[in-house]
Amino acid sequence: MIVTTTNSIEGREISRYNDPIAANVVIGTNIFSDIGASYVDFFGGPSTSYEKKMQEMYKRVTETLKQRAQAIRADDIIGLSVDIDEILGCNTQFLMPLI
């Protein structure tokens, strides 16, 4: 199954449009990621712990979308859009992709 952000797939014809599908994935950061990120925020540079979390989120959300697309007998997913947001509360921080 092809998953793409474009509105078409070269060489393939769209024979049917389905209702949009969505998936939500929420991943918590841990205390060590937060401490490491605070140092990176202060001194600059990449936050590998957050990068790994975001890669994990993207993988999980695309796999969920593929399963939902297969359930409605879709061959591919076109027009994919992912937006990452955070949920903050009572000493917790979660990352969440918005599809």
N, CA, C and O of each residue as an XYZ file, in Angstrom:
396
protein
N       0.847     -1.174      0.000
C       0.000      0.000      0.000
C       0.893      1.237      0.000
O       1.809      1.364      0.813
N       0.605      2.142     -0.927
C       1.349      3.395     -1.008
C       0.670      4.426     -0.110
O      -0.550      4.585     -0.144
N       1.472      5.120      0.689
C       0.991      6.231      1.512
C       1.756      7.462      1.061
O       2.985      7.498      1.132
N       1.025      8.481      0.594
C       1.681      9.657      0.042
C       0.968     10.942      0.466
O      -0.227     10.946      0.764
N       1.725     12.014      0.483
C       1.158     13.329      0.801
C       0.590     14.008     -0.439
O      -0.086     15.032     -0.337
N       0.863     13.442     -1.602
C       0.383     14.043     -2.843
C      -1.083     13.691     -3.081
O      -1.642     12.829     -2.402
N      -1.700     14.366     -4.051
C      -3.112     14.139     -4.352
C      -3.339     13.061     -5.402
O      -4.482     12.762     -5.750
N      -2.263     12.479     -5.905
C      -2.379     11.402     -6.885
C      -1.106     10.563     -6.829
O      -0.110     10.942     -6.213
N      -1.174      9.410     -7.494
C      -0.014      8.531     -7.597
C       0.231      8.302     -9.076
O      -0.644      7.813     -9.792
N       1.416      8.654     -9.528
C       1.751      8.539    -10.944
C       1.547      7.112    -11.426
O       2.009      6.152    -10.807
N       0.843      6.997    -12.547
C       0.616      5.698    -13.153
C      -0.553      4.930    -12.561
O      -0.828      3.805    -12.977
N      -1.247      5.523    -11.592
C      -2.402      4.851    -10.983
C      -3.619      5.746    -11.105
O      -3.535      6.962    -10.937
N      -4.731      5.135    -11.394
C      -5.984      5.872    -11.553
C      -6.818      5.734    -10.283
O      -6.925      4.647     -9.714
N      -7.400      6.836     -9.849
C      -8.283      6.796     -8.680
C      -9.665      6.408     -9.176
O     -10.296      7.147     -9.931
N     -10.125      5.252     -8.748
C     -11.426      4.765     -9.215
C     -12.539      5.041     -8.201
O     -13.724      4.992     -8.531
N     -12.136      5.330     -6.970
C     -13.152      5.537     -5.929
C     -12.539      6.372     -4.814
O     -11.391      6.164     -4.421
N     -13.325      7.319     -4.313
C     -12.916      8.125     -3.163
C     -13.699      7.663     -1.943
O     -14.911      7.458     -2.017
N     -13.012      7.503     -0.834
C     -13.648      7.109      0.422
C     -13.700      8.312      1.356
O     -13.054      9.331      1.113
N     -14.469      8.182      2.414
C     -14.441      9.201      3.456
C     -13.037      9.242      4.048
O     -12.332      8.233      4.045
N     -12.634     10.391      4.549
C     -11.295     10.470      5.162
C     -11.166      9.508      6.343
O     -12.128      9.254      7.068
N      -9.972      8.989      6.516
C      -9.672      8.161      7.681
C      -8.717      8.941      8.569
O      -7.983      9.809      8.095
N      -8.731      8.632      9.844
C      -7.870      9.333     10.798
C      -7.330      8.351     11.815
O      -7.884      7.269     12.010
N      -6.254      8.735     12.454
C      -5.668      7.925     13.516
C      -5.060      8.860     14.547
O      -4.497      9.898     14.201
N      -5.175      8.494     15.797
C      -4.575      9.264     16.881
C      -3.608      8.373     17.634
O      -3.930      7.235     17.975
N      -2.434      8.893     17.889
C      -1.430      8.190     18.673
C      -0.910      9.188     19.697
O      -0.534     10.305     19.343
N      -0.887      8.794     20.948
C      -0.349      9.656     22.004
C       0.794      8.904     22.658
O       0.624      7.770     23.107
N       1.962      9.537     22.711
C       3.147      8.923     23.307
C       3.659      9.855     24.393
O       3.864     11.046     24.157
N       3.861      9.313     25.566
C       4.385     10.105     26.675
C       5.896     10.190     26.610
O       6.575      9.237     26.229
N       6.401     11.335     26.983
C       7.844     11.471     27.128
C       8.171     11.075     28.567
O       7.320     11.156     29.453
N       9.376     10.660     28.780
C       9.731     10.280     30.151
C      10.615     11.343     30.776
O      11.067     12.259     30.089
N      10.862     11.233     32.053
C      11.619     12.236     32.799
C      13.019     12.427     32.228
O      13.531     13.547     32.207
N      13.645     11.339     31.764
C      14.999     11.440     31.224
C      15.010     12.185     29.893
O      15.928     12.956     29.614
N      13.982     11.950     29.071
C      13.864     12.692     27.811
C      13.679     14.171     28.087
O      14.277     15.015     27.419
N      12.844     14.486     29.079
C      12.582     15.882     29.417
C      13.832     16.577     29.951
O      14.109     17.723     29.596
N      14.581     15.885     30.800
C      15.812     16.475     31.345
C      16.817     16.703     30.224
O      17.415     17.774     30.123
N      16.999     15.681     29.379
C      17.925     15.827     28.251
C      17.500     16.939     27.315
O      18.336     17.698     26.824
N      16.196     17.041     27.064
C      15.691     18.080     26.164
C      15.901     19.469     26.754
O      16.147     20.421     26.013
N      15.808     19.600     28.082
C      16.014     20.922     28.689
C      17.460     21.379     28.505
O      17.712     22.566     28.297
N      18.414     20.440     28.580
C      19.816     20.799     28.304
C      20.006     21.173     26.841
O      20.683     22.151     26.524
N      19.414     20.398     25.963
C      19.524     20.690     24.528
C      18.883     22.037     24.227
O      19.412     22.805     23.423
N      17.748     22.336     24.860
C      17.072     23.609     24.661
C      17.968     24.758     25.117
O      18.019     25.800     24.463
N      18.666     24.577     26.218
C      19.532     25.626     26.758
C      20.798     25.808     25.919
O      21.172     26.933     25.589
N      21.455     24.698     25.577
C      22.732     24.771     24.872
C      22.599     24.694     23.353
O      23.523     25.073     22.634
N      21.477     24.216     22.865
C      21.271     24.081     21.425
C      21.647     22.692     20.941
O      22.335     21.944     21.636
N      21.190     22.353     19.741
C      21.507     21.060     19.153
C      20.272     20.194     19.040
O      19.193     20.577     19.492
N      20.426     19.025     18.437
C      19.280     18.130     18.238
C      18.926     17.367     19.514
O      19.795     17.073     20.336
N      17.663     17.056     19.664
C      17.194     16.229     20.780
C      16.884     14.847     20.231
O      15.787     14.604     19.728
N      17.847     13.944     20.326
C      17.675     12.617     19.741
C      16.558     11.833     20.421
O      15.884     11.034     19.771
N      16.353     12.048     21.719
C      15.285     11.313     22.398
C      13.916     11.722     21.862
O      13.054     10.866     21.662
N      13.703     13.014     21.626
C      12.434     13.467     21.056
C      12.313     13.064     19.589
O      11.222     12.741     19.120
N      13.434     13.082     18.864
C      13.402     12.660     17.471
C      12.961     11.198     17.364
O      12.170     10.848     16.488
N      13.469     10.357     18.246
C      13.082      8.946     18.246
C      11.603      8.789     18.564
O      10.923      7.967     17.950
N      11.096      9.569     19.521
C       9.670      9.520     19.863
C       8.823      9.912     18.661
O       7.801      9.281     18.390
N       9.238     10.944     17.944
C       8.470     11.412     16.797
C       8.515     10.403     15.659
O       7.511     10.209     14.974
N       9.651      9.760     15.445
C       9.737      8.705     14.433
C       8.833      7.537     14.794
O       8.174      6.964     13.926
N       8.801      7.183     16.079
C       7.930      6.107     16.543
C       6.460      6.476     16.322
O       5.666      5.644     15.884
N       6.103      7.726     16.627
C       4.729      8.173     16.419
C       4.331      8.100     14.961
O       3.257      7.596     14.633
N       5.184      8.596     14.084
C       4.881      8.590     12.653
C       4.687      7.159     12.155
O       3.767      6.882     11.385
N       5.556      6.254     12.598
C       5.437      4.859     12.180
C       4.123      4.254     12.676
O       3.424      3.579     11.921
N       3.788      4.496     13.940
C       2.562      3.935     14.494
C       1.319      4.497     13.819
O       0.366      3.763     13.559
N       1.324      5.801     13.533
C       0.130      6.403     12.928
C      -0.028      5.941     11.481
O      -1.157      5.721     11.042
N       1.053      5.786     10.730
C       0.912      5.311      9.352
C       0.469      3.850      9.322
O      -0.314      3.463      8.455
N       0.956      3.038     10.252
C       0.509      1.648     10.315
C      -0.978      1.565     10.659
O      -1.703      0.751     10.087
N      -1.432      2.398     11.585
C      -2.854      2.428     11.941
C      -3.697      2.865     10.757
O      -4.756      2.293     10.498
N      -3.228      3.881     10.035
C      -3.965      4.349      8.850
C      -4.041      3.261      7.782
O      -5.082      3.086      7.150
N      -2.955      2.536      7.580
C      -2.966      1.446      6.600
C      -3.995      0.384      6.975
O      -4.731     -0.101      6.115
N      -4.047      0.024      8.249
C      -5.022     -0.968      8.699
C      -6.447     -0.470      8.469
O      -7.306     -1.231      8.023
N      -6.700      0.797      8.769
C      -8.042      1.343      8.573
C      -8.391      1.455      7.091
O      -9.542      1.252      6.704
N      -7.405      1.774      6.271
C      -7.642      1.840      4.827
C      -7.944      0.450      4.271
O      -8.845      0.292      3.447
N      -7.203     -0.544      4.715
C      -7.461     -1.916      4.263
C      -8.839     -2.391      4.701
O      -9.493     -3.146      3.982
N      -9.282     -1.954      5.876
C     -10.600     -2.360      6.375
C     -11.733     -1.845      5.493
O     -12.802     -2.453      5.439
N     -11.506     -0.727      4.800
C     -12.533     -0.202      3.889
C     -12.176     -0.512      2.429
O     -12.733      0.070      1.499
N     -11.237     -1.438      2.259
C     -10.804     -1.921      0.942
C     -10.186     -0.839      0.050
O     -10.369     -0.838     -1.167
N      -9.465      0.060      0.669
C      -8.724      1.066     -0.091
C      -7.377      0.466     -0.498
O      -6.787     -0.314      0.249
N      -6.904      0.831     -1.673
C      -5.618      0.329     -2.151
C      -4.450      1.175     -1.661
O      -3.372      0.650     -1.382
N      -4.662      2.479     -1.557
C      -3.604      3.413     -1.185
C      -4.185      4.535     -0.335
O      -5.401      4.679     -0.211
N      -3.287      5.327      0.249
C      -3.682      6.522      0.998
C      -3.013      7.713      0.324
O      -1.789      7.764      0.206
N      -3.821      8.663     -0.114
C      -3.267      9.864     -0.735
C      -3.634     11.071      0.129
O      -4.601     11.035      0.890
N      -2.850     12.135     -0.003
C      -3.139     13.383      0.705
C      -2.858     13.319      2.196
O      -3.506     14.021      2.972
N      -1.904     12.491      2.617
C      -1.595     12.360      4.037
C      -1.043     13.664      4.584
O      -0.179     14.291      3.971
N      -1.540     14.061      5.723
C      -1.051     15.246      6.421
C      -0.912     14.908      7.894
O      -1.862     14.433      8.516
N       0.265     15.150      8.455
C       0.515     14.863      9.864
C       0.992     16.142     10.538
O       1.896     16.817     10.044
N       0.381     16.463     11.658
C       0.776     17.618     12.450
C       1.002     17.120     13.869
O       0.156     16.416     14.420
N       2.130     17.476     14.464
C       2.451     17.021     15.818
C       2.079     18.125     16.801
O       2.392     19.295     16.580
N       1.418     17.752     17.876
C       1.049     18.695     18.924
C       1.423     18.088     20.260
O       1.750     16.904     20.332
N       1.380     18.869     21.304
C       1.687     18.345     22.621
C       0.514     18.551     23.560
O      -0.259     19.499     23.425
N       0.403     17.648     24.508
C      -0.618     17.725     25.539
C       0.129     17.931     26.850
O       0.932     17.089     27.251
N      -0.128     19.026     27.501
C       0.541     19.327     28.761
C      -0.458     19.268     29.900
O      -1.626     19.620     29.730
N      -0.012     18.833     31.032
C      -0.863     18.806     32.212
C      -0.074     18.368     33.412
O       1.033     17.854     33.249
N      -0.545     18.529     34.521
C      -0.051     18.104     35.831
C       1.269     17.324     35.779
O       1.291     16.119     36.030
N       2.352     18.005     35.458
C       3.693     17.409     35.403
C       3.827     16.290     34.377
O       4.651     15.392     34.546
N       3.037     16.334     33.328
C       3.141     15.347     32.263
C       3.277     16.050     30.929
O       2.833     17.185     30.758
N       3.896     15.363     29.991
C       4.002     15.887     28.633
C       3.837     14.720     27.678
O       4.542     13.715     27.771
N       2.897     14.869     26.760
C       2.651     13.862     25.746
C       2.765     14.496     24.379
O       2.467     15.678     24.212
N       3.199     13.714     23.391
C       3.246     14.160     21.995
C       2.147     13.437     21.241
O       1.902     12.252     21.466
N       1.481     14.162     20.338
C       0.354     13.588     19.622
C       0.355     14.093     18.180
O       0.392     15.302     17.954
N       0.313     13.178     17.193
C       0.190     13.627     15.811
C      -1.269     13.934     15.498
O      -2.165     13.216     15.942
N      -1.509     14.988     14.743
C      -2.850     15.338     14.306
C      -2.951     15.048     12.823
O      -2.212     15.627     12.027
N      -3.838     14.176     12.444
C      -3.968     13.756     11.059
C      -5.128     14.477     10.423
O      -5.415     14.266      9.245
